[in-house]
Coordinates of C-alpha atoms in Angstrom, one line a residue:
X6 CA 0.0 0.0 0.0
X7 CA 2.4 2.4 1.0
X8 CA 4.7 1.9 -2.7
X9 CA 1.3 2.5 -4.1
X10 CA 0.2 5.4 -2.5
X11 CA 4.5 7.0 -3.0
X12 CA 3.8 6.8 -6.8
X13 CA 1.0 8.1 -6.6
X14 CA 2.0 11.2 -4.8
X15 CA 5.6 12.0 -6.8
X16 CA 4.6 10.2 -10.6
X17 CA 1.2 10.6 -11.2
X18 CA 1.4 13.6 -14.0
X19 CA 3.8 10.8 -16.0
X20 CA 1.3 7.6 -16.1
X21 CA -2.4 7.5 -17.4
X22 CA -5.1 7.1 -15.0
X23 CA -6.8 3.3 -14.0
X24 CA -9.4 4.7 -16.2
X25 CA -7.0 5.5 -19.2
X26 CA -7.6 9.0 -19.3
X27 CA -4.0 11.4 -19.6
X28 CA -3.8 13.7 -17.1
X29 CA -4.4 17.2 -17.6
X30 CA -1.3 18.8 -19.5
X31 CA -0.9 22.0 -21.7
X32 CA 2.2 21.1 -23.5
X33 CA 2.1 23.4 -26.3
X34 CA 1.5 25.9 -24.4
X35 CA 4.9 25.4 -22.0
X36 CA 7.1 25.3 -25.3
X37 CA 5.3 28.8 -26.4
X38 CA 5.9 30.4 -22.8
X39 CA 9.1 29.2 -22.2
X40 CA 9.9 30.2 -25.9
X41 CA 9.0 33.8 -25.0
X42 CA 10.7 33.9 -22.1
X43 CA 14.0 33.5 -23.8
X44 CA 12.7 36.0 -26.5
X45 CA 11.6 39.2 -24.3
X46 CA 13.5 40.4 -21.8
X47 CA 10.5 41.8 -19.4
X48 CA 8.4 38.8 -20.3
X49 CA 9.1 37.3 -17.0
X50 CA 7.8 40.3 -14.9
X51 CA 4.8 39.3 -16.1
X52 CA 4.2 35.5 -15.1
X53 CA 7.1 35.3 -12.6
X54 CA 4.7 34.8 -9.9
X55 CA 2.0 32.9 -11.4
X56 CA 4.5 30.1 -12.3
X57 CA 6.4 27.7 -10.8
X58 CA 8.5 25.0 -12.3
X59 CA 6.4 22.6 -10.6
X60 CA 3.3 23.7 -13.2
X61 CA 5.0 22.5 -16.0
X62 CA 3.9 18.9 -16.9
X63 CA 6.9 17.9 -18.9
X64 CA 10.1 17.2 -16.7
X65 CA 12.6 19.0 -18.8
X66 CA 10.0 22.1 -19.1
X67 CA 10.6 22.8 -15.2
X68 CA 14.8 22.7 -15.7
X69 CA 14.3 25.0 -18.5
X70 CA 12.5 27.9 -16.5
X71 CA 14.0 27.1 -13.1
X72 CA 17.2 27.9 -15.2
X73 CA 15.5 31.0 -16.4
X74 CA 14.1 31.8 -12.9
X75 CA 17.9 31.5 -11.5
X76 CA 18.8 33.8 -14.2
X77 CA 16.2 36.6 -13.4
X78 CA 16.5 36.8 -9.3
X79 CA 20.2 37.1 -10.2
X80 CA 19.3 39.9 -12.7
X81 CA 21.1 38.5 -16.0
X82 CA 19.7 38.7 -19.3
X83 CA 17.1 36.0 -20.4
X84 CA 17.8 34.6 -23.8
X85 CA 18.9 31.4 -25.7
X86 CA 22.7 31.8 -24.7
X87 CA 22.2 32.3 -21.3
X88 CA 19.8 30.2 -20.7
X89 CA 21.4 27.0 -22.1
X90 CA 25.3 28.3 -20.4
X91 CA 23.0 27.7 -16.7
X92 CA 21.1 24.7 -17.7
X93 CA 25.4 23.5 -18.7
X94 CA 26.1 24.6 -15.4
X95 CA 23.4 22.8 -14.0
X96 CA 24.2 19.9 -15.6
X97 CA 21.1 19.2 -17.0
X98 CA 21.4 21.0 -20.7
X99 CA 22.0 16.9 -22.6
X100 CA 18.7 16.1 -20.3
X101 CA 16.4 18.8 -21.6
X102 CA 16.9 18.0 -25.2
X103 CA 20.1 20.0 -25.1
X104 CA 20.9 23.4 -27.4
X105 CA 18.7 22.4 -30.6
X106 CA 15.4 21.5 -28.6
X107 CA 15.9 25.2 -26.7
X108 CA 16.4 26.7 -30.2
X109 CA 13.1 25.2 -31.4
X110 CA 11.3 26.6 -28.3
X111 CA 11.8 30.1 -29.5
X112 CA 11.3 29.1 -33.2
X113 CA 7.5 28.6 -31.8
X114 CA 6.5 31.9 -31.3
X115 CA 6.9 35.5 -32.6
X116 CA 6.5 37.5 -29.2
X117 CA 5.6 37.0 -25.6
X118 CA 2.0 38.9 -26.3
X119 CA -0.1 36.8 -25.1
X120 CA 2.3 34.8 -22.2
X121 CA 0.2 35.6 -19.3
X122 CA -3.2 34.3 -21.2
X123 CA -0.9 30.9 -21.6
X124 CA 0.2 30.7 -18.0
X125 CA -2.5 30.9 -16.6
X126 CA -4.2 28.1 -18.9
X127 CA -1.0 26.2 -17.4
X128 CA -1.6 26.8 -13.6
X129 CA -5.3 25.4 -14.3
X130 CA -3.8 22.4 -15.7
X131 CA -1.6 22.2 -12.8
X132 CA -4.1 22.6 -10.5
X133 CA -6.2 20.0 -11.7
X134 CA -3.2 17.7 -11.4
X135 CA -2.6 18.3 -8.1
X136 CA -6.1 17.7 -7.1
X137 CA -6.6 14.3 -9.2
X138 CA -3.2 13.3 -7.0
X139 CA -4.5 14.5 -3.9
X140 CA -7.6 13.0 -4.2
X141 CA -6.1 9.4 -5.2
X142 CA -3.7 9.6 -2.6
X143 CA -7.0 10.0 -0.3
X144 CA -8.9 7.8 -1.7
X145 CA -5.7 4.7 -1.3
X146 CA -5.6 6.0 2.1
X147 CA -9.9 5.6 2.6
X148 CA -9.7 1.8 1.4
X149 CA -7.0 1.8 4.3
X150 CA -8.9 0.1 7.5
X151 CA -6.1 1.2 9.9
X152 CA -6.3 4.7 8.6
X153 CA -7.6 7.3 11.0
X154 CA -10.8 8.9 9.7
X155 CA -9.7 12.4 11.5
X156 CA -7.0 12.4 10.6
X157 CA -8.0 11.9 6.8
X158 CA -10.5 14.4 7.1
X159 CA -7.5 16.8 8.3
X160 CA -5.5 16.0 5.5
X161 CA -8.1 16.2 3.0
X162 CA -9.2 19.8 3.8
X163 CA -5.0 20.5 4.5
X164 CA -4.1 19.6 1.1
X165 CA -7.2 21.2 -0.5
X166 CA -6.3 24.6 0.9
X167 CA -2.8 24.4 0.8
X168 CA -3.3 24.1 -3.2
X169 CA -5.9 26.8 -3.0
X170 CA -3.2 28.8 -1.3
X171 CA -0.6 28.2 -2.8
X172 CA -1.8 29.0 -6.7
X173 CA -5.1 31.3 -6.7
X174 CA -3.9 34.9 -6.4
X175 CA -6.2 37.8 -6.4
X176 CA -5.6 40.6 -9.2
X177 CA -4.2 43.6 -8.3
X178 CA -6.8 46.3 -7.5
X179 CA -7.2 50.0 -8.7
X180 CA -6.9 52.8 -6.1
X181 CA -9.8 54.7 -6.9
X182 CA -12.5 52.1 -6.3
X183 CA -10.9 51.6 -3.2
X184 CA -10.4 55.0 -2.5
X185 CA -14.6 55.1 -3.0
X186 CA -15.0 52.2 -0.9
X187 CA -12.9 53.8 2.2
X188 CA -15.3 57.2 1.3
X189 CA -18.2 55.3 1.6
X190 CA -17.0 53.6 4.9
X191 CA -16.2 57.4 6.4
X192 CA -19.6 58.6 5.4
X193 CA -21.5 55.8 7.0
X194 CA -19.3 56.3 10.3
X195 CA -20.1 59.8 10.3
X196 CA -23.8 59.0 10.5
X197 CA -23.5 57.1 13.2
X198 CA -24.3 59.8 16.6
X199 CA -21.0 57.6 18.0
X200 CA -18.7 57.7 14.9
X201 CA -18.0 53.9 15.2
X202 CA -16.6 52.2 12.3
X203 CA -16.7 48.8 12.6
X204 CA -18.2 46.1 15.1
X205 CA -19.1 47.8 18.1
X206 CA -18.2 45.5 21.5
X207 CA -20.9 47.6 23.9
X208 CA -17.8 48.7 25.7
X209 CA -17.9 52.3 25.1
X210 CA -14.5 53.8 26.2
X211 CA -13.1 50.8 24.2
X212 CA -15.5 51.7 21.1
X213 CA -13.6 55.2 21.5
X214 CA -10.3 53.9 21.2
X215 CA -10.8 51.1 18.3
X216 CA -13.9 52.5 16.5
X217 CA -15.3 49.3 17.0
X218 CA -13.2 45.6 15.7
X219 CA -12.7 46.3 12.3
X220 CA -13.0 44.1 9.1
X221 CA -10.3 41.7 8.5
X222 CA -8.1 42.2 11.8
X223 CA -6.4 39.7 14.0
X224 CA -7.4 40.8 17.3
X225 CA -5.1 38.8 20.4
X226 CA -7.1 39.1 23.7
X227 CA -4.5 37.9 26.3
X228 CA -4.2 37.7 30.2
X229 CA -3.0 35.4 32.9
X230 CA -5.3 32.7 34.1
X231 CA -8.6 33.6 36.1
X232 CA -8.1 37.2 35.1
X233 CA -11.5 37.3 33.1
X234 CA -10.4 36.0 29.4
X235 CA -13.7 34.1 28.4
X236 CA -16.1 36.3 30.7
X237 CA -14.9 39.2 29.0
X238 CA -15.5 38.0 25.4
X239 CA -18.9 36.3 26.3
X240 CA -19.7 40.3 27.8
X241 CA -18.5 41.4 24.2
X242 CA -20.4 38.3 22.2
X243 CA -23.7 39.1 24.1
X244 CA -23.4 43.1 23.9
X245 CA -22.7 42.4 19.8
X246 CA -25.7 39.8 19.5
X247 CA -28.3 41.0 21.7
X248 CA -27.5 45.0 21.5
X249 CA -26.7 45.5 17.7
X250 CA -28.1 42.2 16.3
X251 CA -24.7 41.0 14.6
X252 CA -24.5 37.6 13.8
X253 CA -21.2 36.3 16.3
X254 CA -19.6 32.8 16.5
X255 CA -17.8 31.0 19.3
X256 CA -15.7 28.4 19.3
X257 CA -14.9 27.3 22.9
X258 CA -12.5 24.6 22.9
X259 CA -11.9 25.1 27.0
X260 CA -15.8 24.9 28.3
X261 CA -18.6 22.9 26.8
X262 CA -21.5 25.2 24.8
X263 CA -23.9 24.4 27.8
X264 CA -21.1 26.0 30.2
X265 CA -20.7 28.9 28.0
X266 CA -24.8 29.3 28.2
X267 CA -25.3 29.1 31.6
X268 CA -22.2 31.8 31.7
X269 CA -24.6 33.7 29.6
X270 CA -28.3 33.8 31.9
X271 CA -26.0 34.5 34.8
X272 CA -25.0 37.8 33.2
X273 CA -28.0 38.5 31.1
X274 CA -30.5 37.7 34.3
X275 CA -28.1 38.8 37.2
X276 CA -29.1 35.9 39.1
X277 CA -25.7 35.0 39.5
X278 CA -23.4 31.8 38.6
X279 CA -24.2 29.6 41.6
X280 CA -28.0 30.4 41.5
X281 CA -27.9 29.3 38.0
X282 CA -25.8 26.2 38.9
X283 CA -27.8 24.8 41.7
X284 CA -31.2 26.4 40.2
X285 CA -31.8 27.2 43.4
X286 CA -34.6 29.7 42.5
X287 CA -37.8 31.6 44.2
X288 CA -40.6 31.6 41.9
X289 CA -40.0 35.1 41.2
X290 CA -36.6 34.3 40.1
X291 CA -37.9 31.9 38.0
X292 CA -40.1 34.5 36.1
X293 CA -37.6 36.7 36.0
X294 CA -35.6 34.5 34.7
X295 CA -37.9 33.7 31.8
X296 CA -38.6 37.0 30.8
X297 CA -34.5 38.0 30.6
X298 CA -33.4 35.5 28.4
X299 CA -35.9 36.1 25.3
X300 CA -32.8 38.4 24.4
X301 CA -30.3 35.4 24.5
X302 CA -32.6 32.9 22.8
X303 CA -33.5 34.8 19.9
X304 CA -29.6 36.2 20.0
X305 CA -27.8 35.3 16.7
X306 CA -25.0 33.7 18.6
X307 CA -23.3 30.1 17.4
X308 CA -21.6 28.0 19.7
X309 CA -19.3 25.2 18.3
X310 CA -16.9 23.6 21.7
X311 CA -15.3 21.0 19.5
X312 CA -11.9 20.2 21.5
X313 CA -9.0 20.2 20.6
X314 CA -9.9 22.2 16.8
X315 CA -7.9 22.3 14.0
X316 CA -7.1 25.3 12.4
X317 CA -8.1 23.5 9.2
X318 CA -11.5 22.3 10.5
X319 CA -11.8 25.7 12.1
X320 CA -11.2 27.6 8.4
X321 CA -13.7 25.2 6.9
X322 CA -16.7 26.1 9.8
X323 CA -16.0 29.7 9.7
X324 CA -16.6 29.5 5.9
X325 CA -19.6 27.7 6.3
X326 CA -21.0 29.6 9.4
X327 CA -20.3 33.1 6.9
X328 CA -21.6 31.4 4.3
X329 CA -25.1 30.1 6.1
X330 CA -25.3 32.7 8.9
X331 CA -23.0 35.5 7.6
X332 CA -21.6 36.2 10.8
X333 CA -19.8 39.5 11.6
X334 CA -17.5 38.2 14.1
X335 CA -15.3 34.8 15.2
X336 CA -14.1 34.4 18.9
X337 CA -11.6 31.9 19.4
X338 CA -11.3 30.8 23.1
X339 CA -8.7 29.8 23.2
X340 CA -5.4 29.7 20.7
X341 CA -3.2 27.6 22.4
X342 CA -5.6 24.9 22.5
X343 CA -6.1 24.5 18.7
X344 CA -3.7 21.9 17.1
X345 CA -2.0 22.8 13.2
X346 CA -3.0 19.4 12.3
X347 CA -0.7 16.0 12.5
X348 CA 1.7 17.4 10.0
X349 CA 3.3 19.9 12.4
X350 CA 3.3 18.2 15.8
X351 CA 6.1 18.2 17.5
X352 CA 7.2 21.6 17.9
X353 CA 5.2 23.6 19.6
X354 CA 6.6 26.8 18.7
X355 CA 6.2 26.3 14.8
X356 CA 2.5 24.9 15.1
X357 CA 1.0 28.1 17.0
X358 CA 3.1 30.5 14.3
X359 CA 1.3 28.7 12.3
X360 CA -2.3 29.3 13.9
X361 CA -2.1 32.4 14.5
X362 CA -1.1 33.0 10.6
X363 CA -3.7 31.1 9.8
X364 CA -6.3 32.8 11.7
X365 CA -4.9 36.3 10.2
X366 CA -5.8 34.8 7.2
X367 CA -9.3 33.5 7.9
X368 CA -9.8 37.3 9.0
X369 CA -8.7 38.4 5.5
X370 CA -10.4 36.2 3.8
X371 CA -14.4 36.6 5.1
X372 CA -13.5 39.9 5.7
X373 CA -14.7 39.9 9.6
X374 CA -13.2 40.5 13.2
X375 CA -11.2 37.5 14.5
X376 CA -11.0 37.6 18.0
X377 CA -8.7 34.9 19.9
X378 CA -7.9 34.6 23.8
X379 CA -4.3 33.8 24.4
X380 CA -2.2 32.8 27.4
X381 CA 0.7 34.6 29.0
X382 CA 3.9 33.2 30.4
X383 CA 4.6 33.2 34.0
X384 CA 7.4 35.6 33.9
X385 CA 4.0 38.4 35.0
X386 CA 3.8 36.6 38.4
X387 CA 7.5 37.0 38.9
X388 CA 7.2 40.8 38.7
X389 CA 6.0 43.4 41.4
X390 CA 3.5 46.0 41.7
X391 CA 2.7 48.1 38.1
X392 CA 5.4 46.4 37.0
X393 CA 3.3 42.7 36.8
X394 CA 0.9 44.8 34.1
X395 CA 0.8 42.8 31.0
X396 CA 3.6 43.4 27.9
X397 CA 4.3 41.7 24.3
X398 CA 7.1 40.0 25.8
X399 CA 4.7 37.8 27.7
X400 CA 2.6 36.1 24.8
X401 CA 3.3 32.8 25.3
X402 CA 4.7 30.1 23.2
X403 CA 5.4 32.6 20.2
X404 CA 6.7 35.7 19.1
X405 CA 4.6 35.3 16.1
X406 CA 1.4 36.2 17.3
X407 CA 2.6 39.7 18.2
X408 CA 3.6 40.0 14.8
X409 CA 0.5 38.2 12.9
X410 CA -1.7 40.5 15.2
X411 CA -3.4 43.9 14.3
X412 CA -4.2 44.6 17.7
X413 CA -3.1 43.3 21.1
X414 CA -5.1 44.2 24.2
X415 CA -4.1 42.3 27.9
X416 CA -6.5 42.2 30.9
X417 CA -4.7 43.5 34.3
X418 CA -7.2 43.2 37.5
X419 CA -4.6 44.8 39.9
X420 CA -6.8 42.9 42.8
X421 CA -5.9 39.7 41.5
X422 CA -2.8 40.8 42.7
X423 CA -3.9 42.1 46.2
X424 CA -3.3 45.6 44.5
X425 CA -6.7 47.4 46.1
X426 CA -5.7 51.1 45.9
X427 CA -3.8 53.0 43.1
X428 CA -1.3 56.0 43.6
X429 CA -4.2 58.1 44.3
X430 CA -6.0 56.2 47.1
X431 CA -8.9 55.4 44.9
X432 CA -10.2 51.8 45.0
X433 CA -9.3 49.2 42.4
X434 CA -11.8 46.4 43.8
X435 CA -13.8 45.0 40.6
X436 CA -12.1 47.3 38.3
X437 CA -10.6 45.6 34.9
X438 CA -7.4 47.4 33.0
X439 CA -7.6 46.7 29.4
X440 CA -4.1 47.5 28.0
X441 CA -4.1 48.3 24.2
X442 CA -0.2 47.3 23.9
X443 CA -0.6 47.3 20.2
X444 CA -3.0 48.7 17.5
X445 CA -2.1 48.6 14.4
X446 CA -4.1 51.2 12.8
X447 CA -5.1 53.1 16.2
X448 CA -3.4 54.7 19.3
X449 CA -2.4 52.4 22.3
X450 CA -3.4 53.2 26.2
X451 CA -5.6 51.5 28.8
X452 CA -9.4 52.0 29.6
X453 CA -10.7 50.6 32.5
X454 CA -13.4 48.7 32.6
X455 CA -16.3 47.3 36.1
X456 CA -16.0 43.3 36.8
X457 CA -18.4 42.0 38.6
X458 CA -17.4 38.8 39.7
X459 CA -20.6 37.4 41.3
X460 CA -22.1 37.5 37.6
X461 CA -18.7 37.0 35.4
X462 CA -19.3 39.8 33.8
X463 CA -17.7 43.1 32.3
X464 CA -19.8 46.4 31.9
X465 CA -19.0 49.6 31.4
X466 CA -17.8 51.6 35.2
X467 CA -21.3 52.9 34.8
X468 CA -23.8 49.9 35.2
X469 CA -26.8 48.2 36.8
X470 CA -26.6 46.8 40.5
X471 CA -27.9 43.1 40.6
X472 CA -31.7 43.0 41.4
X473 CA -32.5 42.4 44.7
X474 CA -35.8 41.3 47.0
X475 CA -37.3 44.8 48.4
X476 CA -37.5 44.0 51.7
X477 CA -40.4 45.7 52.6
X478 CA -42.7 44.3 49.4
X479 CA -40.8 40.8 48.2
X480 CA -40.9 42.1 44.8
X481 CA -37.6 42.0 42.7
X482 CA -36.1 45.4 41.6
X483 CA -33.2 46.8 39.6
X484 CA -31.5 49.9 40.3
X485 CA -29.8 51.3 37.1
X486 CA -27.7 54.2 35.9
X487 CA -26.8 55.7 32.5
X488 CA -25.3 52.5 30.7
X489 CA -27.0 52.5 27.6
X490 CA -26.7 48.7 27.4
X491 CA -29.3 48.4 30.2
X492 CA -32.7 49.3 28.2
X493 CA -32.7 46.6 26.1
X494 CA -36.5 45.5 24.2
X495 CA -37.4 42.6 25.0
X496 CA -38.0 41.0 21.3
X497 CA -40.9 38.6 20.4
X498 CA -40.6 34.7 20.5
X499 CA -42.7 34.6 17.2
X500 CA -39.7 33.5 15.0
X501 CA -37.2 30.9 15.0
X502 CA -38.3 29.9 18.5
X503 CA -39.9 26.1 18.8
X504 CA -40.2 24.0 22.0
X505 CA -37.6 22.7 23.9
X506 CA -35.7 25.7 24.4
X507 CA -33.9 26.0 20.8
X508 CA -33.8 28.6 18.2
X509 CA -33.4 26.8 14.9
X510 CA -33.2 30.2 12.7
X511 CA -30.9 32.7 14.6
X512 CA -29.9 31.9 18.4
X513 CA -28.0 29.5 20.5
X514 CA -28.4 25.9 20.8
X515 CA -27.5 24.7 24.2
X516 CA -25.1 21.7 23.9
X517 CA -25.3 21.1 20.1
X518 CA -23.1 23.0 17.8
X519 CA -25.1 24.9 14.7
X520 CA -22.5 23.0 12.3

């Protein structure tokens, strides 16, 4: 099996298939672009990075122009001389057909007018090689009872996208529709009464530094254990969802989805987390219960808590959740739990470069907000006083996903700390710092933000109290201030709601993933 399956993978373009069908190939083609690259001078500029000598079908087609490549990133002249004194050097002018074959390659055509026309006729053919080898090397490895089935599935959609990656490129765009598109995007930010750009997280004096998470950025949310990681991006997930109706996905690979719920009525309800554990309720809990999570069940939020994700299965869903859902937002809690697939275990340091490129990528591609939770070393608890406050330095495991990263923010709760009182004498108890330490496109600073630990929650520092019994009536009230997050309508349970507690067209689904 495994002889079969290695000429499969290195000599498939050579040998007709089991149904006797050639594989795809462009000959002709090769001998006219190679023949004007050894006519034209500038004729490479124009398909150097659409081809590679791997496109070429014919052996000695891909010594020819990795000769001619060699000759261009060492700026020498392209032509028939030069081209056949490298391919000498090389060794491998007799095997190409030597010095008459090369002269009949330009003899084919006139000009190099329409090279880039052929090329990319070449790449398709070369793309369809690669998949037709791909896809037998999967399907040897299918009939195989001792393969993994994950494991295929990981390499399936691994090879798929590293050919997709590897040889689609995207034109090059004009400035002035872009130019119109980033007027239009001004114009609609000015008509907003709060100037916000992109997604807003219902944090408002983080709205005023960001303008809201903005299309396409890598945002790193990072902090040391039990500082507030996941109960600060469930606050943000729920203000996005329930506040300004955008469609967000969460993929938890450290709680369950029925965790991550319950995390959610405990903030929404401000019943708190061990009332909703033990459902220990009064009956007027109970109703009030019911009544505040109408919000969360008609909420377009999507759980997925698949352990242990792959960045590969993780592209795939977040196509299909844009796709289906079009969601406006990905959290990732949290990176260093994703795996790069079987391919790159082993060293650690490699795989989450490569995740955290990967997810900069997802965020280019469906042109959203990808938001992932990070860990920090330990060298913060090592450090005294303002000085244990968060920096770059401490992203753990890789320098990389400082550098893949548009914006960085860490989460400091000096209290953790037994910090209670700053310089001034003012209390720190329940208060969050959120340090912007980079920002690509924005200033950096901190903003401080309310935690309320009984609910797991972060709010703006002007907020509700929890509701409480009057003492005097029984009856349950709220006492709340100016946050404009607390006068939420209570929408209708006419769509997309059915029995049983799920919300088939646009909520969550306790305990089942949407996908």
């Amino acid at each position: 099996m495994a002889k079969k399956n290695e000429n499969t993978k290195n000599n498939y373009r050579d040998l007709p298939s089991e149904y006797g069908k050639m594989p795809p190939q462009a000959v002709d083609l090769e001998e006219a672009v190679l023949g004007a690259l050894m006519l034209e001078k500038d004729a490479f500029a124009i398909v150097g990075d659409l081809l590679k000598p791997e496109c070429f079908y014919k052996d000695a087609h891909q010594r020819i122009f990795k000769a001619i490549h060699q000759l261009f990133i060492n700026d020498e002249p392209v032509d028939l001389l030069t081209v056949s004194e490298k391919l000498k050097s090389n060794g491998e002018l007799e095997q190409v057909g030597g010095y008459y074959y090369l002269s009949q390659l330009t003899s084919r055509v006139a000009s190099a007018a329409h090279i880039e026309f052929h090329a990319r006729i070449i790449v398709q053919k070369y793309i369809q090689r690669k998949l037709i080898g791909v896809c037998t090397e999967l399907q040897d490895m299918a009939y195989d009872e001792a393969t993994d089935v994950a494991d295929l599935v990981d390499k399936a959609q691994k090879a798929v996208f590293d050919i997709a990656d590897g040889n689609i490129r995207k034109d090059t765009t004009e400035i002035a529709p872009l130019i119109e598109d980033a007027i239009r995007g001004i114009e609609a930010a000015a008509k907003r009464p709060d100037g916000i750009s992109g997604i807003p997280s219902g944090f408002t004096a983080l709205d005023e530094v960001t303008s809201g998470w903005q299309n396409s950025d890598l945002v790193i949310i990072a902090a040391r254990p039990a500082m507030g990681k996941t109960a600060f991006v469930l606050s943000m997930a729920r203000n996005m969802a329930v506040s300004y109706k955008q469609p967000i996905a969460v993929f938890s690979l450290e709680m369950s989805s029925i965790q991550l719920v319950n995390r959610l009525i405990a903030s929404e309800t401000e019943l708190g987390s061990e009332k909703i554990k033990n459902g220990r309720l009064t009956e007027d809990e109970w109703k009030h219960l019911h009544s505040k999570i109408k919000t969360l069940i008609t909420a377009p939020i999507y759980v997925d808590d698949t352990p242990a994700l792959s960045i590969f299965e993780l592209r795939a869903k977040c196509r299909r959740l844009k796709q289906k859902y079009d969601v406006k937002v990905i959290i990732i809690d949290y990176l260093q739990l994703m795996t790069a697939g079987a391919d790159m275990r082993g060293n650690r340091e490699q795989e989450v470069s490569m995740i955290s490129r990967q997810l900069k990528i997802i965020a280019k591609e469906l042109n959203v907000p990808v938001i992932a939770l990070s860990q920090l070393n330990r060298g913060v608890e090592l450090r005294t006083g303002d000085a244990k406050k968060p920096m770059l330095s401490d992203l753990r495991e890789s320098g990389a996903i400082e550098q893949d990263a548009d914006m960085v923010l860490f989460i400091h709760r000096p209290e953790k700390y037994g910090i209670m009182t700053d310089a001034q004498g003012n209390s720190l108890k329940g208060i969050a710092d959120i340090i912007i330490a980079k920002h690509r496109n924005g200033a950096v600073g901190e903003i401080q933000l309310r935690f309320r630990s009984e609910l797991t929650q972060f709010c703006d520092l002007e907020m509700a109290t929890p509701f409480h019994s009057d003492t005097t009536t029984g009856e349950l009230v709220t006492r709340t201030y100016s946050s404009k997050l607390n006068d939420e309508p209570v929408p209708s349970l006419d769509s997309g709601f059915e029995e049983g507690g799920k919300s088939f067209e646009s909520g969550i689904i306790p305990g089942e993933a949407p996908f």
